[in-house]
PDB file of C-alpha atoms in Angstrom:
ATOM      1  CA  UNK K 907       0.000   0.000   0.000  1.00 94.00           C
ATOM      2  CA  UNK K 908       1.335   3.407  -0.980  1.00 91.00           C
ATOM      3  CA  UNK K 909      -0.149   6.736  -1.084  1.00 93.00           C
ATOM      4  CA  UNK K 910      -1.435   7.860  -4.375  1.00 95.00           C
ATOM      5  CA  UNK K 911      -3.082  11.245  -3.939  1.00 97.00           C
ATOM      6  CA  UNK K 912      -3.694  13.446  -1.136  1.00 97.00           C
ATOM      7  CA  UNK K 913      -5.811  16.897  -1.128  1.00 96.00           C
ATOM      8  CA  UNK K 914      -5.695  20.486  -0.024  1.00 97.00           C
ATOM      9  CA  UNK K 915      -9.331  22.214   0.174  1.00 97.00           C
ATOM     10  CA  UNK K 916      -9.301  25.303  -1.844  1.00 97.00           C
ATOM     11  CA  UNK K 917     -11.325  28.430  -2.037  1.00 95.00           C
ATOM     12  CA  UNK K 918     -11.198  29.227  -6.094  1.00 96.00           C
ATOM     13  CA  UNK K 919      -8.972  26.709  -8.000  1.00 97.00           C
ATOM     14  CA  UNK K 920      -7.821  29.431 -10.463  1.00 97.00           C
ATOM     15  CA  UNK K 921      -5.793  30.731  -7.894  1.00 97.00           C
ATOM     16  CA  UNK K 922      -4.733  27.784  -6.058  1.00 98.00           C
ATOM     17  CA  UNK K 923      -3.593  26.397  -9.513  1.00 98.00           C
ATOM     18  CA  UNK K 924      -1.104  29.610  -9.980  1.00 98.00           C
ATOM     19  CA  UNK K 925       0.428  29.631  -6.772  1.00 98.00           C
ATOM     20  CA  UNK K 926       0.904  26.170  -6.738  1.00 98.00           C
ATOM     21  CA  UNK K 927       2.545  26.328  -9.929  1.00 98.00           C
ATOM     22  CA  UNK K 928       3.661  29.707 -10.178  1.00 97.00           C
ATOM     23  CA  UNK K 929       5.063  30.249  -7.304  1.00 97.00           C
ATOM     24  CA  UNK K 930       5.645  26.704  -5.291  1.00 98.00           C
ATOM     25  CA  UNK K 931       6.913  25.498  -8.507  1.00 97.00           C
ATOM     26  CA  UNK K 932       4.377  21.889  -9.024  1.00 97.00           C
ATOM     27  CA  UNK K 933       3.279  21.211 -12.364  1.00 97.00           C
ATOM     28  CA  UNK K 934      -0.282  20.307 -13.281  1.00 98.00           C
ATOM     29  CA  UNK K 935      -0.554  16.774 -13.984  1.00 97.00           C
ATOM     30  CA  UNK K 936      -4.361  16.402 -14.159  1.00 97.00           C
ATOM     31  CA  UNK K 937      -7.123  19.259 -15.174  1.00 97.00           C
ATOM     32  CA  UNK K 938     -10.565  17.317 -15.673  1.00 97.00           C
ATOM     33  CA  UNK K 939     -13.627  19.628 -15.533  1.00 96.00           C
ATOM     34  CA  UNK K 940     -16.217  18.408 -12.817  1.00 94.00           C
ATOM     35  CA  UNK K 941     -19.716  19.630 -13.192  1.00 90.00           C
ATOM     36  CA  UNK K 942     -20.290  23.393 -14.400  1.00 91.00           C
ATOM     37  CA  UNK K 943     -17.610  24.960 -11.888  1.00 92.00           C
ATOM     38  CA  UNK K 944     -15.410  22.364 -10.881  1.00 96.00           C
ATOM     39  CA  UNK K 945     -12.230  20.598 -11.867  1.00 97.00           C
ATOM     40  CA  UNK K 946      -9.896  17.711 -11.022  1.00 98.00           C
ATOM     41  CA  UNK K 947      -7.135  19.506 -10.914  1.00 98.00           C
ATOM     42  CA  UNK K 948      -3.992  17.699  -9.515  1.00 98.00           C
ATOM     43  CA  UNK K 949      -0.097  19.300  -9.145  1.00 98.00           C
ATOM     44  CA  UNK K 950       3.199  17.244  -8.583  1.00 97.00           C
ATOM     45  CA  UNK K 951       6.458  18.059  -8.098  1.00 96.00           C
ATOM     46  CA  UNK K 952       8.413  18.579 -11.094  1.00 96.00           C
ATOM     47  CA  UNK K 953      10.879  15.918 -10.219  1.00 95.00           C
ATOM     48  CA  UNK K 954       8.764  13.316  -9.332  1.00 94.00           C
ATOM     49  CA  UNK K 955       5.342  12.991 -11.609  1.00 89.00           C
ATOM     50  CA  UNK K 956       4.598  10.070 -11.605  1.00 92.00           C
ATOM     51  CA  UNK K 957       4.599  10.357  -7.422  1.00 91.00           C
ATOM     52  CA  UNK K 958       1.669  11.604  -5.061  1.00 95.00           C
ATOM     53  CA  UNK K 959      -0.798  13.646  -6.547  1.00 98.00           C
ATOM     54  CA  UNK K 960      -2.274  16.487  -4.710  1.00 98.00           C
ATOM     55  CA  UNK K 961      -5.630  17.533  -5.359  1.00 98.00           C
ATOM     56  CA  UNK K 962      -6.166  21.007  -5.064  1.00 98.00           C
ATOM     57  CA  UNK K 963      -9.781  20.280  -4.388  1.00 97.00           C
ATOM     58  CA  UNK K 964     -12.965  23.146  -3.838  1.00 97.00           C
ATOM     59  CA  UNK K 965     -14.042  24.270  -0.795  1.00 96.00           C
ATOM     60  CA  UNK K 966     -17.537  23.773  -1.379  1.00 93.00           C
ATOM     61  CA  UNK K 967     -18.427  21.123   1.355  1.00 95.00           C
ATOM     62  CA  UNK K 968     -20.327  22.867   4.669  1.00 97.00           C
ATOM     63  CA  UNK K 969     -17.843  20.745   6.893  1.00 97.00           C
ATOM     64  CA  UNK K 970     -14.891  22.547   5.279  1.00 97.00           C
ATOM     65  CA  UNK K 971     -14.728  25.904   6.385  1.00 95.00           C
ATOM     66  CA  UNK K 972     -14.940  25.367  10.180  1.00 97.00           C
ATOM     67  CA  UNK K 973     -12.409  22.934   9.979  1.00 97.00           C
ATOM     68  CA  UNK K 974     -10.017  25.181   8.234  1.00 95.00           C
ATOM     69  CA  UNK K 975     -10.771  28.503  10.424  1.00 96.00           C
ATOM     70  CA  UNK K 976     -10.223  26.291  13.493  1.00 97.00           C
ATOM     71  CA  UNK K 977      -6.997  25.275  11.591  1.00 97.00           C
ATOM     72  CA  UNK K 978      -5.818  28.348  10.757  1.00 96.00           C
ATOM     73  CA  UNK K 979      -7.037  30.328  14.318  1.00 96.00           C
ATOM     74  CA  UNK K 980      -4.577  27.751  15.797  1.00 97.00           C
ATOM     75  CA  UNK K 981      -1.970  28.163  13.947  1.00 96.00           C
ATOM     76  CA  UNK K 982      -2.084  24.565  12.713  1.00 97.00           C
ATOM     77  CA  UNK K 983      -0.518  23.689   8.963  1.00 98.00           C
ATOM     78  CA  UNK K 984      -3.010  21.487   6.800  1.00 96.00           C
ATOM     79  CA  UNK K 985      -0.213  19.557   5.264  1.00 96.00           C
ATOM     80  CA  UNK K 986       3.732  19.595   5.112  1.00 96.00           C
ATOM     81  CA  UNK K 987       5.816  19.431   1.840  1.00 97.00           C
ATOM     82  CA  UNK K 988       9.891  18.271   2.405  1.00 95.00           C
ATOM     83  CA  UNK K 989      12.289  20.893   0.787  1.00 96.00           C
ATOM     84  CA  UNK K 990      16.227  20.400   0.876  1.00 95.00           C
ATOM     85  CA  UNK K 991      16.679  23.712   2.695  1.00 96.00           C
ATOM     86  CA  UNK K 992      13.684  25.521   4.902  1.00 97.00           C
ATOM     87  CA  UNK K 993      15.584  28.810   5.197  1.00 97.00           C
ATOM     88  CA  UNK K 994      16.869  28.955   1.855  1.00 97.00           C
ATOM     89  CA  UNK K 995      12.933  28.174   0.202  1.00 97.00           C
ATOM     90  CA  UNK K 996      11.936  30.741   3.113  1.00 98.00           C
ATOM     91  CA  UNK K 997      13.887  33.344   1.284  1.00 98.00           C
ATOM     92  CA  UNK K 998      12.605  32.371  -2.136  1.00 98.00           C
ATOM     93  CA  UNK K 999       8.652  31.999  -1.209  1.00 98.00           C
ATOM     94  CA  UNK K1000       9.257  35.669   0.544  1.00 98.00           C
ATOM     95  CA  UNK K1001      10.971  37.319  -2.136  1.00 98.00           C
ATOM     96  CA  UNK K1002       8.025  36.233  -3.822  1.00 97.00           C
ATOM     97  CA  UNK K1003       5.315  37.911  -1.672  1.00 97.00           C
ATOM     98  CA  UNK K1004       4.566  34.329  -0.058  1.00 98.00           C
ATOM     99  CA  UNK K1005       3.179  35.465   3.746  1.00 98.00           C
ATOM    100  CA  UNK K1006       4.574  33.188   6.380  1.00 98.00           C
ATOM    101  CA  UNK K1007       3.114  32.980   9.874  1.00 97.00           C
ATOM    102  CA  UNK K1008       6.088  31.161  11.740  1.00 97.00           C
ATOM    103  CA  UNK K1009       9.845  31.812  10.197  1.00 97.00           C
ATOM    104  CA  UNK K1010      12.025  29.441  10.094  1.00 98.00           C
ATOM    105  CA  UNK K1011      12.782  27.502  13.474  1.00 97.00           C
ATOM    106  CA  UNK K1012      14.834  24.934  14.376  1.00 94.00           C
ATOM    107  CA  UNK K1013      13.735  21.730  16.527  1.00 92.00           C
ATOM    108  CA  UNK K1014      16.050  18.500  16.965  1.00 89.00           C
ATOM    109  CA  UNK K1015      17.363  17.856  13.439  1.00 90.00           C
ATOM    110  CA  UNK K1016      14.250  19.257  11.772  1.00 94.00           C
ATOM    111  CA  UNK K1017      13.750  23.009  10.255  1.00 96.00           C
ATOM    112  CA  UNK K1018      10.321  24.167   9.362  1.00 97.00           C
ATOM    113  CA  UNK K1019       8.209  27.557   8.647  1.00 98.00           C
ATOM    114  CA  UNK K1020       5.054  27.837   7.756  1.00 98.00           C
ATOM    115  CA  UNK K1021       3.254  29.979   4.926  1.00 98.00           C
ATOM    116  CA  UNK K1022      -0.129  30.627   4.178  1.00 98.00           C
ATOM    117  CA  UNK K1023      -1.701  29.369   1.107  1.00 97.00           C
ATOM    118  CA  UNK K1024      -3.670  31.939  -0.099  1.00 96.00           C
ATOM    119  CA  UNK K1025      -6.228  29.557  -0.659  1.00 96.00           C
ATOM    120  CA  UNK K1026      -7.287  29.491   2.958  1.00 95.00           C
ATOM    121  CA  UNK K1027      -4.983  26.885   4.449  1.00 97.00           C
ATOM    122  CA  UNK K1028      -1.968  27.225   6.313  1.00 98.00           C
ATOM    123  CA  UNK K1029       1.052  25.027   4.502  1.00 98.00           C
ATOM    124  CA  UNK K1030       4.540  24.098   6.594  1.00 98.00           C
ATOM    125  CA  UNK K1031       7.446  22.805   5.019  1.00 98.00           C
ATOM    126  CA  UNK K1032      10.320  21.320   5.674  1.00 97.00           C
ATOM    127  CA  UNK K1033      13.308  19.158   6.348  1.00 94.00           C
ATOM    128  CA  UNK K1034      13.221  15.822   6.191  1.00 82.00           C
ATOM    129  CA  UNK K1035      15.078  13.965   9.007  1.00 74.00           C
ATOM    130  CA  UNK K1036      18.355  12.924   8.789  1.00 67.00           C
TER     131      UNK K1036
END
Protein backbone atom coordinates (compact mmCIF):
# COMPACT_ATOMS: atom_id res chain seq x y z
CA UNK A 1 0.00 0.00 0.00
CA UNK A 2 1.33 3.41 -0.98
CA UNK A 3 -0.15 6.74 -1.08
CA UNK A 4 -1.44 7.86 -4.37
CA UNK A 5 -3.08 11.25 -3.94
CA UNK A 6 -3.69 13.45 -1.14
CA UNK A 7 -5.81 16.90 -1.13
CA UNK A 8 -5.70 20.49 -0.02
CA UNK A 9 -9.33 22.21 0.17
CA UNK A 10 -9.30 25.30 -1.84
CA UNK A 11 -11.32 28.43 -2.04
CA UNK A 12 -11.20 29.23 -6.09
CA UNK A 13 -8.97 26.71 -8.00
CA UNK A 14 -7.82 29.43 -10.46
CA UNK A 15 -5.79 30.73 -7.89
CA UNK A 16 -4.73 27.78 -6.06
CA UNK A 17 -3.59 26.40 -9.51
CA UNK A 18 -1.10 29.61 -9.98
CA UNK A 19 0.43 29.63 -6.77
CA UNK A 20 0.90 26.17 -6.74
CA UNK A 21 2.55 26.33 -9.93
CA UNK A 22 3.66 29.71 -10.18
CA UNK A 23 5.06 30.25 -7.30
CA UNK A 24 5.64 26.70 -5.29
CA UNK A 25 6.91 25.50 -8.51
CA UNK A 26 4.38 21.89 -9.02
CA UNK A 27 3.28 21.21 -12.36
CA UNK A 28 -0.28 20.31 -13.28
CA UNK A 29 -0.55 16.77 -13.98
CA UNK A 30 -4.36 16.40 -14.16
CA UNK A 31 -7.12 19.26 -15.17
CA UNK A 32 -10.57 17.32 -15.67
CA UNK A 33 -13.63 19.63 -15.53
CA UNK A 34 -16.22 18.41 -12.82
CA UNK A 35 -19.72 19.63 -13.19
CA UNK A 36 -20.29 23.39 -14.40
CA UNK A 37 -17.61 24.96 -11.89
CA UNK A 38 -15.41 22.36 -10.88
CA UNK A 39 -12.23 20.60 -11.87
CA UNK A 40 -9.90 17.71 -11.02
CA UNK A 41 -7.13 19.51 -10.91
CA UNK A 42 -3.99 17.70 -9.51
CA UNK A 43 -0.10 19.30 -9.15
CA UNK A 44 3.20 17.24 -8.58
CA UNK A 45 6.46 18.06 -8.10
CA UNK A 46 8.41 18.58 -11.09
CA UNK A 47 10.88 15.92 -10.22
CA UNK A 48 8.76 13.32 -9.33
CA UNK A 49 5.34 12.99 -11.61
CA UNK A 50 4.60 10.07 -11.61
CA UNK A 51 4.60 10.36 -7.42
CA UNK A 52 1.67 11.60 -5.06
CA UNK A 53 -0.80 13.65 -6.55
CA UNK A 54 -2.27 16.49 -4.71
CA UNK A 55 -5.63 17.53 -5.36
CA UNK A 56 -6.17 21.01 -5.06
CA UNK A 57 -9.78 20.28 -4.39
CA UNK A 58 -12.97 23.15 -3.84
CA UNK A 59 -14.04 24.27 -0.79
CA UNK A 60 -17.54 23.77 -1.38
CA UNK A 61 -18.43 21.12 1.36
CA UNK A 62 -20.33 22.87 4.67
CA UNK A 63 -17.84 20.74 6.89
CA UNK A 64 -14.89 22.55 5.28
CA UNK A 65 -14.73 25.90 6.39
CA UNK A 66 -14.94 25.37 10.18
CA UNK A 67 -12.41 22.93 9.98
CA UNK A 68 -10.02 25.18 8.23
CA UNK A 69 -10.77 28.50 10.42
CA UNK A 70 -10.22 26.29 13.49
CA UNK A 71 -7.00 25.28 11.59
CA UNK A 72 -5.82 28.35 10.76
CA UNK A 73 -7.04 30.33 14.32
CA UNK A 74 -4.58 27.75 15.80
CA UNK A 75 -1.97 28.16 13.95
CA UNK A 76 -2.08 24.57 12.71
CA UNK A 77 -0.52 23.69 8.96
CA UNK A 78 -3.01 21.49 6.80
CA UNK A 79 -0.21 19.56 5.26
CA UNK A 80 3.73 19.60 5.11
CA UNK A 81 5.82 19.43 1.84
CA UNK A 82 9.89 18.27 2.41
CA UNK A 83 12.29 20.89 0.79
CA UNK A 84 16.23 20.40 0.88
CA UNK A 85 16.68 23.71 2.70
CA UNK A 86 13.68 25.52 4.90
CA UNK A 87 15.58 28.81 5.20
CA UNK A 88 16.87 28.96 1.86
CA UNK A 89 12.93 28.17 0.20
CA UNK A 90 11.94 30.74 3.11
CA UNK A 91 13.89 33.34 1.28
CA UNK A 92 12.60 32.37 -2.14
CA UNK A 93 8.65 32.00 -1.21
CA UNK A 94 9.26 35.67 0.54
CA UNK A 95 10.97 37.32 -2.14
CA UNK A 96 8.03 36.23 -3.82
CA UNK A 97 5.31 37.91 -1.67
CA UNK A 98 4.57 34.33 -0.06
CA UNK A 99 3.18 35.47 3.75
CA UNK A 100 4.57 33.19 6.38
CA UNK A 101 3.11 32.98 9.87
CA UNK A 102 6.09 31.16 11.74
CA UNK A 103 9.85 31.81 10.20
CA UNK A 104 12.02 29.44 10.09
CA UNK A 105 12.78 27.50 13.47
CA UNK A 106 14.83 24.93 14.38
CA UNK A 107 13.74 21.73 16.53
CA UNK A 108 16.05 18.50 16.96
CA UNK A 109 17.36 17.86 13.44
CA UNK A 110 14.25 19.26 11.77
CA UNK A 111 13.75 23.01 10.26
CA UNK A 112 10.32 24.17 9.36
CA UNK A 113 8.21 27.56 8.65
CA UNK A 114 5.05 27.84 7.76
CA UNK A 115 3.25 29.98 4.93
CA UNK A 116 -0.13 30.63 4.18
CA UNK A 117 -1.70 29.37 1.11
CA UNK A 118 -3.67 31.94 -0.10
CA UNK A 119 -6.23 29.56 -0.66
CA UNK A 120 -7.29 29.49 2.96
CA UNK A 121 -4.98 26.89 4.45
CA UNK A 122 -1.97 27.23 6.31
CA UNK A 123 1.05 25.03 4.50
CA UNK A 124 4.54 24.10 6.59
CA UNK A 125 7.45 22.81 5.02
CA UNK A 126 10.32 21.32 5.67
CA UNK A 127 13.31 19.16 6.35
CA UNK A 128 13.22 15.82 6.19
CA UNK A 129 15.08 13.97 9.01
CA UNK A 130 18.35 12.92 8.79
Amino acid sequence: MRIHLTSVFVDDQAKAEHFYTEVLGFVKKHDVPVGETDRWLTVVPPDEQGGVELLLEPAAHPAVKPYRDALVKDGIPLAQFAVDDVRAEYERLRGLGVRFTQEPVEMDDITFAVFDDTCGNLIQIATEPQ
